[in-house]
Tab-separated table of C-alpha atoms and ligand atoms in Angstrom:
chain	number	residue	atom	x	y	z
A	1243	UNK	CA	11.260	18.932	-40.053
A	1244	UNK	CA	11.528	15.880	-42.689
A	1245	UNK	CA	8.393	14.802	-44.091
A	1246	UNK	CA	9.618	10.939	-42.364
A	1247	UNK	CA	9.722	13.083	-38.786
A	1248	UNK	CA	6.372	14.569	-39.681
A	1249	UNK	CA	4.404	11.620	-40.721
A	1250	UNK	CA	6.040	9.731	-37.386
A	1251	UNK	CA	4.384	12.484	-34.947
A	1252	UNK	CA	1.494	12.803	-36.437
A	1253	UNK	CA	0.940	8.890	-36.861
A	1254	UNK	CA	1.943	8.679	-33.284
A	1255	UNK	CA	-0.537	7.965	-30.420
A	1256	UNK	CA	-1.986	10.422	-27.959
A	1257	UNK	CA	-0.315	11.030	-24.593
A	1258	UNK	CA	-3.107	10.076	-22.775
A	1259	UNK	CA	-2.626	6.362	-24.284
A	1260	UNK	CA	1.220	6.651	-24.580
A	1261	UNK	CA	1.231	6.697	-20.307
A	1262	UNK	CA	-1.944	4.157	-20.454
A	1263	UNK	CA	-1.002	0.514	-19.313
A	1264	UNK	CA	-3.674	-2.176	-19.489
A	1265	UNK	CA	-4.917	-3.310	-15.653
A	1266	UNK	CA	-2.593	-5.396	-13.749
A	1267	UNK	CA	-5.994	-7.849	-13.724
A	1268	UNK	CA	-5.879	-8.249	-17.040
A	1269	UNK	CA	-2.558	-8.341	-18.371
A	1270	UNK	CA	-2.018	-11.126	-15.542
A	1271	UNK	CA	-5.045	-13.025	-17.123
A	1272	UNK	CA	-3.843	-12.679	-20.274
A	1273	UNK	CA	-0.680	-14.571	-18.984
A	1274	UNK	CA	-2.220	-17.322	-17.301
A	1275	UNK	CA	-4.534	-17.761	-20.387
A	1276	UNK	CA	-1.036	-18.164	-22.544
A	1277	UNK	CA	-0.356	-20.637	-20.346
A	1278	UNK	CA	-3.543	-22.229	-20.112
A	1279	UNK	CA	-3.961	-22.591	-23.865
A	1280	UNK	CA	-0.231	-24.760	-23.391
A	1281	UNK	CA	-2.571	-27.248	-21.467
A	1282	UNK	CA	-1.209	-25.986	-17.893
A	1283	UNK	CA	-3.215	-25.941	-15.177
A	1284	UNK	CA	-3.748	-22.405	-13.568
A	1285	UNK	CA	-5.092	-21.396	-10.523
A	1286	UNK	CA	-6.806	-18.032	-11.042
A	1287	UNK	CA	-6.418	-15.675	-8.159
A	1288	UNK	CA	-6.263	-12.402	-10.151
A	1289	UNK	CA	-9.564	-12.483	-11.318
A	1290	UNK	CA	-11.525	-9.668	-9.562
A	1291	UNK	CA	-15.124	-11.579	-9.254
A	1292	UNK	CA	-17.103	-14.604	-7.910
A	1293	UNK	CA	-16.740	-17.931	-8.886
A	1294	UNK	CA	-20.864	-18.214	-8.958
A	1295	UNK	CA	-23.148	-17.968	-11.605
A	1296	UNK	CA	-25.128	-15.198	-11.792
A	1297	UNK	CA	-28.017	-14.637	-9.676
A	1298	UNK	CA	-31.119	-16.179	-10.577
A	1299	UNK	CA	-33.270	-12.978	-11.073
A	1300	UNK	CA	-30.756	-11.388	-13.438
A	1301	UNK	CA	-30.923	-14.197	-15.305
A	1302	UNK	CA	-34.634	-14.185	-15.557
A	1303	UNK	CA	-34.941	-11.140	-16.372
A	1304	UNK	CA	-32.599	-10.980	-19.079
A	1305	UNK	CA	-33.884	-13.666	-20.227
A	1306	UNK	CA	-37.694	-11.731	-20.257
A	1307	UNK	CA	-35.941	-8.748	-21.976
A	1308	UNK	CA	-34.630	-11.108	-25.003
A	1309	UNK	CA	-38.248	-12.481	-25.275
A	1310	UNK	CA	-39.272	-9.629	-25.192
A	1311	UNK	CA	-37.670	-8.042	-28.226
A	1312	UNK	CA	-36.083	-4.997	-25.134
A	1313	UNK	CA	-33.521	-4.791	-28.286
A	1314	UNK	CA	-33.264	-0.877	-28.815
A	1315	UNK	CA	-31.306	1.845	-27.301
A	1316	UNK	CA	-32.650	3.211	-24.062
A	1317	UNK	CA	-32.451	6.481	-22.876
A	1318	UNK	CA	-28.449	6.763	-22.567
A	1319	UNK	CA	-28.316	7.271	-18.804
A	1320	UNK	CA	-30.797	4.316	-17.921
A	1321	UNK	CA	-34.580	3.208	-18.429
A	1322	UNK	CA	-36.682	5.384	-16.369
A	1323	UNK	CA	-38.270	2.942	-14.383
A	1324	UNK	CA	-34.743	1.226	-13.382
A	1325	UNK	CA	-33.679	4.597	-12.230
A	1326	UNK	CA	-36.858	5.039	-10.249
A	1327	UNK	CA	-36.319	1.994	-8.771
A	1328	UNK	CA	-32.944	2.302	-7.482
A	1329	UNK	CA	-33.732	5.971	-6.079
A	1330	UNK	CA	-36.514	4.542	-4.043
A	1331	UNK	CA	-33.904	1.599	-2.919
A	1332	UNK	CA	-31.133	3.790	-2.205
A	1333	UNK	CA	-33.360	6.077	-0.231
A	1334	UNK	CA	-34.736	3.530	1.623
A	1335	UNK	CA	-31.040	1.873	2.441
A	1336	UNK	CA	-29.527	5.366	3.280
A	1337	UNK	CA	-32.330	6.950	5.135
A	1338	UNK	CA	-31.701	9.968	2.467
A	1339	UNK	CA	-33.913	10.829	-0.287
A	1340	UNK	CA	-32.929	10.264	-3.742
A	1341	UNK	CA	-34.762	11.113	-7.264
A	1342	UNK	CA	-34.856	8.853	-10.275
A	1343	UNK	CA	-33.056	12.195	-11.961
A	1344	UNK	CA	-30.183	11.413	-9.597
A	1345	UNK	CA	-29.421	8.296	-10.421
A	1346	UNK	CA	-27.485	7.209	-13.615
A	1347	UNK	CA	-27.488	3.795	-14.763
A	1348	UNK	CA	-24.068	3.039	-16.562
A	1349	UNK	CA	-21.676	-0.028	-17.938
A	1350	UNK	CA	-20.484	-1.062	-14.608
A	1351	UNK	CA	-19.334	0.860	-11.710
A	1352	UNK	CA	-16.289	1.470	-13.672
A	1353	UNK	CA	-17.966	3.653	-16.229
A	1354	UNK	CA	-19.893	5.767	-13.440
A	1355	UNK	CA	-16.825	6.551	-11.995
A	1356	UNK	CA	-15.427	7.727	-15.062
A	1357	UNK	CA	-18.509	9.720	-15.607
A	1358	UNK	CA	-17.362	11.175	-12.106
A	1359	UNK	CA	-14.333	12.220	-12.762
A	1360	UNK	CA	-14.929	13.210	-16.626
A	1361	UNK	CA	-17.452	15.702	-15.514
A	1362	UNK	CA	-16.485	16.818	-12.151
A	1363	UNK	CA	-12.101	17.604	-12.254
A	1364	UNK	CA	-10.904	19.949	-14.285
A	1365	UNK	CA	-6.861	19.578	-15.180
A	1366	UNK	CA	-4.958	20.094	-12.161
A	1367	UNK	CA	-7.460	19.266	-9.778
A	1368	UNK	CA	-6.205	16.944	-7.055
A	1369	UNK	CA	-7.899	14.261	-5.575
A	1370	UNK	CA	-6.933	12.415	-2.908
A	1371	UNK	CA	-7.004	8.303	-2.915
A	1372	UNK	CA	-5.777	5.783	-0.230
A	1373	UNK	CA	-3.024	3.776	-1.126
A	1374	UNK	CA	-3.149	0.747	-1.643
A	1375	UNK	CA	-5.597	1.576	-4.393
A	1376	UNK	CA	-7.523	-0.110	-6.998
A	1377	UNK	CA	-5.751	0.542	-9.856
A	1378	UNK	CA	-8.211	2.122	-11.732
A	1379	UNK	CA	-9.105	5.628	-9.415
A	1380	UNK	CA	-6.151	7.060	-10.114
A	1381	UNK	CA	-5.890	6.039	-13.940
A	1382	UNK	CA	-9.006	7.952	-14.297
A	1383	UNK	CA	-8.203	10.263	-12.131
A	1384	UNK	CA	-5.311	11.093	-14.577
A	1385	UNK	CA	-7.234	10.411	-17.681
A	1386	UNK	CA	-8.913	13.327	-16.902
A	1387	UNK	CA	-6.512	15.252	-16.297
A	1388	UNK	CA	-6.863	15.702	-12.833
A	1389	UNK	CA	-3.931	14.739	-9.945
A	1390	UNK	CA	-4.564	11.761	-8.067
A	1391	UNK	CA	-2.580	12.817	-4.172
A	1392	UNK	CA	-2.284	9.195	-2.921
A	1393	UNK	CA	-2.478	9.037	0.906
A	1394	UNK	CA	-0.407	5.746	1.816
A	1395	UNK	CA	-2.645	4.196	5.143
A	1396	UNK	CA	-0.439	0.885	5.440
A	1397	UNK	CA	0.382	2.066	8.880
A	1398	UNK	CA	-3.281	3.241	9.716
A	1399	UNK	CA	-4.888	-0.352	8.920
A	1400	UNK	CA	-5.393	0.458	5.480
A	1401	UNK	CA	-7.853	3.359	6.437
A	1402	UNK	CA	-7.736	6.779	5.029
A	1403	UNK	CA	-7.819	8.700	8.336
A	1404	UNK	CA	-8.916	12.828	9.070
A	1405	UNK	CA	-5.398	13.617	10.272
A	1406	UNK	CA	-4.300	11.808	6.949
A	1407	UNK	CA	-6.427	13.709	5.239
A	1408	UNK	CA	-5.813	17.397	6.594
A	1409	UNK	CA	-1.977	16.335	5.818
A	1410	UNK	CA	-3.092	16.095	1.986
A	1411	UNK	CA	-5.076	19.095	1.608
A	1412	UNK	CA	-4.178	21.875	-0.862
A	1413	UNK	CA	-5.639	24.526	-2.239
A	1414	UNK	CA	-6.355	22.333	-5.529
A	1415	UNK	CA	-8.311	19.413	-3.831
A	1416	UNK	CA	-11.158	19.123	-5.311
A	1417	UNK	CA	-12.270	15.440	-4.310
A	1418	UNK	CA	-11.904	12.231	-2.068
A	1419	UNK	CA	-12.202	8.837	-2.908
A	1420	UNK	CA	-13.474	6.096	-0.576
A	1421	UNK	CA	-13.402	2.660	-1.260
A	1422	UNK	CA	-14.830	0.366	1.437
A	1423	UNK	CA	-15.249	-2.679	1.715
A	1424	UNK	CA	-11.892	-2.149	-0.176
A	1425	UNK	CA	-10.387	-3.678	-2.849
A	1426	UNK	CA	-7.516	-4.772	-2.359
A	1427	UNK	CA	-6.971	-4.624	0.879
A	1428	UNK	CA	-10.931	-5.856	2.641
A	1429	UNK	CA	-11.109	-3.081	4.661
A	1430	UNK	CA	-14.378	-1.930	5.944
A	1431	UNK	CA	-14.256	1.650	6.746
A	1432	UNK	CA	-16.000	2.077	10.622
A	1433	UNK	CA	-18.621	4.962	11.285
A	1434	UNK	CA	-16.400	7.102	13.480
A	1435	UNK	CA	-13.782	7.034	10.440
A	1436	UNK	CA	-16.454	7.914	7.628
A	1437	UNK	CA	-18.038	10.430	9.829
A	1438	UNK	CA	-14.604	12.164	10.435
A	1439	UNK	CA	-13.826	12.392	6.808
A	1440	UNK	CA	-17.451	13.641	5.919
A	1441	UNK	CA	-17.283	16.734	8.311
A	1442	UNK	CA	-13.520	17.440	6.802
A	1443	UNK	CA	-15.181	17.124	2.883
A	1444	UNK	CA	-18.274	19.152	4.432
A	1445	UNK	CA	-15.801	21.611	5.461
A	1446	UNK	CA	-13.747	21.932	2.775
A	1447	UNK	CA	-16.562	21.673	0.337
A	1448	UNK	CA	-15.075	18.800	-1.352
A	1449	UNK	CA	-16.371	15.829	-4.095
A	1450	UNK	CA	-16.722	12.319	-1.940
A	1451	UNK	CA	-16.317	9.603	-4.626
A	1452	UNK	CA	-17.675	6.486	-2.449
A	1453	UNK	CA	-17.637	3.419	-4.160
A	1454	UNK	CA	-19.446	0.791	-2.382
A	1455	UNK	CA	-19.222	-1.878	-4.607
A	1456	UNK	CA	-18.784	-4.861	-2.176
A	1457	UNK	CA	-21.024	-3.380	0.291
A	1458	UNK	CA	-23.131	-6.908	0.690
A	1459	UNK	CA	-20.139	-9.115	1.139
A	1460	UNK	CA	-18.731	-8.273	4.459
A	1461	UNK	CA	-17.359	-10.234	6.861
A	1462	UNK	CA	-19.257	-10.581	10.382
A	1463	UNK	CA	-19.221	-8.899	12.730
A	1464	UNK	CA	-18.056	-5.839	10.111
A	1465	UNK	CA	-20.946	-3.512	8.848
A	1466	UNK	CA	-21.078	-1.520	6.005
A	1467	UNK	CA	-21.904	1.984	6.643
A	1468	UNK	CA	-22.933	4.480	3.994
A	1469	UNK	CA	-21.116	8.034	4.196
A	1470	UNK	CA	-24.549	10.107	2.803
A	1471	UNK	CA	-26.678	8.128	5.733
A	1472	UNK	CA	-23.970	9.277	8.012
A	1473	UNK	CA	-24.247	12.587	7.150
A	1474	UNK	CA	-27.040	13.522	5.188
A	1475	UNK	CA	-25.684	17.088	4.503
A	1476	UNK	CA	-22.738	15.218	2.331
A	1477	UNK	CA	-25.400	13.959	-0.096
A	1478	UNK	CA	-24.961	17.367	-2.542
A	1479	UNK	CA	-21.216	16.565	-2.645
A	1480	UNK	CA	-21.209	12.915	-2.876
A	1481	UNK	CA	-21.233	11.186	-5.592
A	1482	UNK	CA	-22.852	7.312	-4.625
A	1483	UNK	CA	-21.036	4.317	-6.679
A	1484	UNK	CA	-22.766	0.647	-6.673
A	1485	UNK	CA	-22.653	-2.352	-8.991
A	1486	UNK	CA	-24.332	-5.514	-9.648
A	1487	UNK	CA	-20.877	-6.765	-11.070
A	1488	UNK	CA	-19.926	-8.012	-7.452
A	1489	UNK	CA	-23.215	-8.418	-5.777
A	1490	UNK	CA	-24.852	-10.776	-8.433
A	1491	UNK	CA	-21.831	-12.335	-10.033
A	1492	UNK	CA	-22.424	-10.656	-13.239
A	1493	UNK	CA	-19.120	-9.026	-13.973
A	1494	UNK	CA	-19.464	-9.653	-17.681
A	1495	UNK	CA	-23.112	-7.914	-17.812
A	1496	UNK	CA	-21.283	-4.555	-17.642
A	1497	UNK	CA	-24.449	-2.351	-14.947
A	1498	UNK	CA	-23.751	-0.032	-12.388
A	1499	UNK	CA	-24.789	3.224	-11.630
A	1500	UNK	CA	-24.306	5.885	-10.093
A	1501	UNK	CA	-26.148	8.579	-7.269
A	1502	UNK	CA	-25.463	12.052	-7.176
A	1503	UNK	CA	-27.403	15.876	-7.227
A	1504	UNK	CA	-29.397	16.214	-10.259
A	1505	UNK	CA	-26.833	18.439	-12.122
A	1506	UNK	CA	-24.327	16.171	-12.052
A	1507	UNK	CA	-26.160	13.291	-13.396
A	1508	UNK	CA	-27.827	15.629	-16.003
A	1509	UNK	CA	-23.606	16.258	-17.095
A	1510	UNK	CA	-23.198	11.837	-17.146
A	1511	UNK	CA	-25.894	11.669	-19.312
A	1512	UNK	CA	-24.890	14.171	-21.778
A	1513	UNK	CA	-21.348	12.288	-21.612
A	1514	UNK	CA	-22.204	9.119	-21.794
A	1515	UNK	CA	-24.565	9.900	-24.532
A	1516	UNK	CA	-21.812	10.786	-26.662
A	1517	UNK	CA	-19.362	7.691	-25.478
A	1518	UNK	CA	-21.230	4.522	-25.344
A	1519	UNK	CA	-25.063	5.656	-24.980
A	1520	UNK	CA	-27.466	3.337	-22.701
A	1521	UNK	CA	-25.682	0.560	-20.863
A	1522	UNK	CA	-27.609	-2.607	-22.388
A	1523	UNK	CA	-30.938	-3.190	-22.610
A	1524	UNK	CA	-30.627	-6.355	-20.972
A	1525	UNK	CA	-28.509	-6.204	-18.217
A	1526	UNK	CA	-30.623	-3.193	-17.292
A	1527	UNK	CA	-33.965	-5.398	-17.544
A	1528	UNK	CA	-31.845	-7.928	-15.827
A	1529	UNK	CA	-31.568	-5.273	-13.004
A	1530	UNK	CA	-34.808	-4.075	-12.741
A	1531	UNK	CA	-35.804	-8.222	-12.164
A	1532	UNK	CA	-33.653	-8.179	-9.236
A	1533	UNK	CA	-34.119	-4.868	-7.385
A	1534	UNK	CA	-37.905	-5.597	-7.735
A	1535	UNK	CA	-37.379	-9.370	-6.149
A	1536	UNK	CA	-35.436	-7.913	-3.851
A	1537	UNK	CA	-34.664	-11.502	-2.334
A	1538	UNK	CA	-31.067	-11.426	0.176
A	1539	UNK	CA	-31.088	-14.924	-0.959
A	1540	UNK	CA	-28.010	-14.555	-2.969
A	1541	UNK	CA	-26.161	-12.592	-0.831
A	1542	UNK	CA	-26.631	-14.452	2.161
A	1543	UNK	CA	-24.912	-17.267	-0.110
A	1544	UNK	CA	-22.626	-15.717	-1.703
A	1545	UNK	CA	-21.386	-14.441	1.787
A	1546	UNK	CA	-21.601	-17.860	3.424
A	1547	UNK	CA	-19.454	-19.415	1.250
A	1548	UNK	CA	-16.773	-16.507	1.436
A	1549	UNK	CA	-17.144	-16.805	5.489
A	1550	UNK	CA	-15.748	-20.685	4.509
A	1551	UNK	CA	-13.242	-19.636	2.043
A	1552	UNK	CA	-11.827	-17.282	4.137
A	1553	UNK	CA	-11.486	-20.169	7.068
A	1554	UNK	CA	-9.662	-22.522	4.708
A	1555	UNK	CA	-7.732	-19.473	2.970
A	1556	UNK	CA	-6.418	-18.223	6.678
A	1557	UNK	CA	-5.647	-21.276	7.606
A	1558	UNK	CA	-3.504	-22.557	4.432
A	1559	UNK	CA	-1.702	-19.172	4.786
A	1560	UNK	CA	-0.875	-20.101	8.280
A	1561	UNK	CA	1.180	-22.826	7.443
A	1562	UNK	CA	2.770	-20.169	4.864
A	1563	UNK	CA	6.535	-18.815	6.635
A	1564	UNK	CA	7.610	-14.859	6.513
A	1565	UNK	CA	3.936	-13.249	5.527
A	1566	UNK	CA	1.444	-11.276	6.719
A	1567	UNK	CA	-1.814	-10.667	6.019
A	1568	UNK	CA	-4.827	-8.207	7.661
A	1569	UNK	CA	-7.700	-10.039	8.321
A	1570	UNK	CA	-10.040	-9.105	5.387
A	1571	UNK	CA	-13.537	-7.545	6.599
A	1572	UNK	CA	-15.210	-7.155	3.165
A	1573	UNK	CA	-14.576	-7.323	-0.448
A	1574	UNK	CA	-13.175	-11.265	-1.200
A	1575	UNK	CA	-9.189	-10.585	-1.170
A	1576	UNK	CA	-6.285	-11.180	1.080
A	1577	UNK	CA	-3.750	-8.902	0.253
A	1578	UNK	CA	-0.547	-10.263	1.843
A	1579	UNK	CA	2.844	-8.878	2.756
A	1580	UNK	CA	5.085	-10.357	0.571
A	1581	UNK	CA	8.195	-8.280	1.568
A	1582	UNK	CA	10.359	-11.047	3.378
A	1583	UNK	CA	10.862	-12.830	0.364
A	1584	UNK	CA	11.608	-9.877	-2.016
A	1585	UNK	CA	15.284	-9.387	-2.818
A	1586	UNK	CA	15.540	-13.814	-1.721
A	1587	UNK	CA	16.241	-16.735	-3.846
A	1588	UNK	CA	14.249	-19.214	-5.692
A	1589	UNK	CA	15.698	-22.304	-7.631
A	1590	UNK	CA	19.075	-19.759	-7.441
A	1591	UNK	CA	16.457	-16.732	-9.180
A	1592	UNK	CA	16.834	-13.720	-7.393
A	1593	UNK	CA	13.205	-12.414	-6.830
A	1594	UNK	CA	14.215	-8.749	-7.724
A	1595	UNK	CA	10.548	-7.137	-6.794
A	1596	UNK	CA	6.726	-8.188	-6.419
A	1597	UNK	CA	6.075	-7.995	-10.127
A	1598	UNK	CA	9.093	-10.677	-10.648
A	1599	UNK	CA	7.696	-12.312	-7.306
A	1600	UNK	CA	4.110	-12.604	-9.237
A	1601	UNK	CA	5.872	-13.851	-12.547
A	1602	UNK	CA	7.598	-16.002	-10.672
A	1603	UNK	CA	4.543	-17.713	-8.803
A	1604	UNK	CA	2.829	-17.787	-11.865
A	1605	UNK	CA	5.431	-19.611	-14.365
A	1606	UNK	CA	6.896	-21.907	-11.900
A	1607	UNK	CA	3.696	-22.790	-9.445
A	1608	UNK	CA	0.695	-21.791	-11.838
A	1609	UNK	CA	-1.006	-19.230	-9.707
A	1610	UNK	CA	-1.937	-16.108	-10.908
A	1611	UNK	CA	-1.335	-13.207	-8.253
A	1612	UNK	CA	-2.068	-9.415	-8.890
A	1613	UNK	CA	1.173	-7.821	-7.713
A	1614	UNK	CA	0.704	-5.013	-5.157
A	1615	UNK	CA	2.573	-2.890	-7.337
A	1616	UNK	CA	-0.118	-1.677	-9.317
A	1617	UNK	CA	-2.611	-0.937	-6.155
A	1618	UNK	CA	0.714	1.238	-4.654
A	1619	UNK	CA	2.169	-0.984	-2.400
A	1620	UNK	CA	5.399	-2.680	-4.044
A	1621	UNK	CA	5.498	-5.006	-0.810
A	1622	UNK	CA	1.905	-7.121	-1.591
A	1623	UNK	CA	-0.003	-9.311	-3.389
A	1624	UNK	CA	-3.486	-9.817	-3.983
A	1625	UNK	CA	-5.399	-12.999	-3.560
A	1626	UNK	CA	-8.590	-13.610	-4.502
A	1627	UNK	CA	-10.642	-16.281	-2.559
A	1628	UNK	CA	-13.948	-16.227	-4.551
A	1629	UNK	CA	-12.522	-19.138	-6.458
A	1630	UNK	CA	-13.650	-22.735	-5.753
A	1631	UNK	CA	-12.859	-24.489	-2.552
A	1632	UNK	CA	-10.943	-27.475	-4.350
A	1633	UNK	CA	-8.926	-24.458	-6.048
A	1634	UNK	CA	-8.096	-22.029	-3.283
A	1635	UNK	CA	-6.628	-25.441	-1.186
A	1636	UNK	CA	-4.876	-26.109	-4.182
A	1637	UNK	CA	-3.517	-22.948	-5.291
A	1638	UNK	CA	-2.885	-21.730	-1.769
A	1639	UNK	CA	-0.815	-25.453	-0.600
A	1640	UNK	CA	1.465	-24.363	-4.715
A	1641	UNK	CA	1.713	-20.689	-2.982
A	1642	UNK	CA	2.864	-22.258	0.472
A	1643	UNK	CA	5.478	-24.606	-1.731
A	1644	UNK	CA	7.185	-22.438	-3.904
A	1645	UNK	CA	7.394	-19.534	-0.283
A	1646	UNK	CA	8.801	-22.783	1.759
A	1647	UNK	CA	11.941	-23.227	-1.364
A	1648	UNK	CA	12.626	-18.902	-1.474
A	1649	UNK	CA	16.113	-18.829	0.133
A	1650	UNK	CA	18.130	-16.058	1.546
A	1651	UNK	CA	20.847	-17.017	-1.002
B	2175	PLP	C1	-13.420	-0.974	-5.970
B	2175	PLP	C2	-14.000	-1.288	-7.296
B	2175	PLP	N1	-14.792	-0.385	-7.881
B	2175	PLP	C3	-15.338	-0.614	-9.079
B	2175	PLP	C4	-15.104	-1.788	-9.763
B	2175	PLP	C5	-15.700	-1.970	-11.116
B	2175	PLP	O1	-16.764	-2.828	-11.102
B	2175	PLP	P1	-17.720	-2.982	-12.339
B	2175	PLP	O2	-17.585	-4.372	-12.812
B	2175	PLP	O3	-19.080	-2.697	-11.784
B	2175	PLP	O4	-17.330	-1.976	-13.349
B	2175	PLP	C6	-14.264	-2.746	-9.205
B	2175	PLP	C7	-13.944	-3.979	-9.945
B	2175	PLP	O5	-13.070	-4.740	-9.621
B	2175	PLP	C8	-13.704	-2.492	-7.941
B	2175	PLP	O6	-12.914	-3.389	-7.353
């Protein structure tokens, strides 16, 4: 080989980030920011978080932990007391008992399911994921060399059910993921469902990933049920996923964590000591504030004003011909079926496919849309309404516009 061939490989990135592409979030904020800095107005429904600011105990006690001088590394999986504390809370919410040495605290929920999959799947190992997805499970999924099997559940109300399941099994399964309330879709996963699944992973003796990242922002009269309080026997196979990200509109404060049997947190700890060590001090100070106020005061707001957002969202859409749209039940997105319009007309543009849809919406009515393609479902988009009221009227009436002018030729 010439030395020109040689130096090209070698200088040449991995694999693993050759097949990486950034998240259809943020490559979709990154264009409405373009836009933004041209003076345009945008209407931001990509953006995966509330329009709040951050609950007022984080903020205290982040503020604390800066007084405080809380400026040095922690242990890397969390500060001992915040992982005490959030045993003895998620014992108490799941009627299961946990120990501070199963809990890891990490950078979001994000990094704890990482840790998951990093430490768990070995390559080959398959792991089955509902489709529509977030984007991320099976990105990480692959980054680790595992398979992700993707289970499509648009004709099953968005719900990964038993007879689904069974259907995906192989010899090479090694783990489930459940996401509920769901993002992107809002569903809530129902008891009967979650118990179903838990006596096939039982069976099999499978991994349950269960993120339950939106579980306090549901939509009455949905309930958020827990799939280790179901079925306590699950709890040494399940690996628990929560975040304040959502909860406490601190997306930026990067804490999560993370329940699971001893061993497997003892294997996080040794990872994430070696990638980013302790998530920070002060978001985890910030955390312990919270969990120790323990106040439903923010979520009881948070999910009153996404009980009115979702009125006004529904009933802009309404007005909006050749869509559809589940109602959500958790989470804060609509994720509406866009297919009518696909392969139609605008201004003489032929929308070729979502992703041209989403370019589309974005360039010519200044909403920013996260295309379905990237959850698995070429047919949708994502809409977030956790933004203001003044904006989701606004953005929604632009979205109704530019649907009213796509022709059939
Ligand atoms: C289903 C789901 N899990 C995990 C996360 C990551 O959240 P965090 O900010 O805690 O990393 C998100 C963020 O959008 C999400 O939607």
């Amino acid at each position: 080989m010439n030395n020109s061939k040689t130096s090209a490989i070698r200088l040449s990135l991995s694999h693993r980030a050759l097949n990486l592409s950034a998240p259809g979030t943020s490559s979709m904020r990154s264009k409405a920011n373009a836009l933004k800095e041209k003076g345009i107005k945008v209407i931001n429904f990509a953006a995966g978080e509330l329009s709040f600011d951050a609950c007022q105990e984080m903020k205290a006690g982040a503020i604390q932990a800066i007084e405080g001088a809380r400026n040095r590394y922690t242990p890397p999986i969390g500060l001992p007391q915040l992982r005490e504390k959030l045993a003895q809370q998620v014992s108490q919410r799941c009627g299961v008992s946990y120990a501070a040495d199963e809990v890891a605290v990490t950078a979001g929920a994000k990094q704890a399911l990482y840790n998951a999959a990093m430490v768990l799947l070995n390559p080959g190992d398959e792991v089955i994921v509902a489709t529509p997805y977030w984007e991320t499970f099976p990105t990480q999924i692959l980054l680790a060399g595992g398979i992700p099997v993707l289970v499509d559940t648009r004709a099953d109300d968005y719900r990964l059910t038993c007879k689904a399941v069974e259907r995906a099994l192989t010899p090479r399964t090694k783990m489930i993921v459940i996401n509920t309330p769901n993002n992107p879709t809002g569903t809530v996963y129902q008891r009967e469902q979650l118990l179903g699944i838990a006596q096939l992973a039982f069976d099999h003796q499978l991994w349950v990933v269960f993120d339950e990242c939106y579980r306090k922002l549901v939509r009455e009269p949905h309930e958020h049920h827990n799939i280790v309080s179901l079925f306590p026997a699950l709890k040494q196979q399940t690996i628990l996923v929560d975040s304040f990200s959502k909860s406490q509109a601190v997306t930026g404060w990067r804490i999560g964590y993370a329940c699971a049997p001893a061993h497997v947190i003892a294997a996080m700890h040794n990872l994430q000591g070696h990638t980013t060590s302790n998530p920070s001090s002060l978001s985890q100070y910030a955390a312990l504030n919270t969990l120790t106020a323990d106040s439903p005061d923010f979520a009881r707001k948070v999910n009153t004003f996404l009980d009115q957002q979702l009125v006004a969202a529904c009933t802009c859409l309404g007005y909006v011909d050749g869509i559809t749209c589940a109602p959500p039940e958790g989470a804060f997105y609509l994720f509406v079926d866009v297919s009518r319009h696909l392969g139609r007309y605008y201004l003489g543009t032929k929308i070729r496919d979502v992703d041209h849809l989403a370019d589309l919406l974005l360039t010519e009515a200044h909403i920013a849309v996260v295309p379905g393609s990237g959850c698995g479902d070429p047919n949708s988009i994502r809409i977030s309404y956790a933004v203001e009221r003044a904006e989701l009227i606004e953005g929604l009436t632009r979205f109704g516009q530019f649907m009213s002018e796509v022709v059939a030729d």
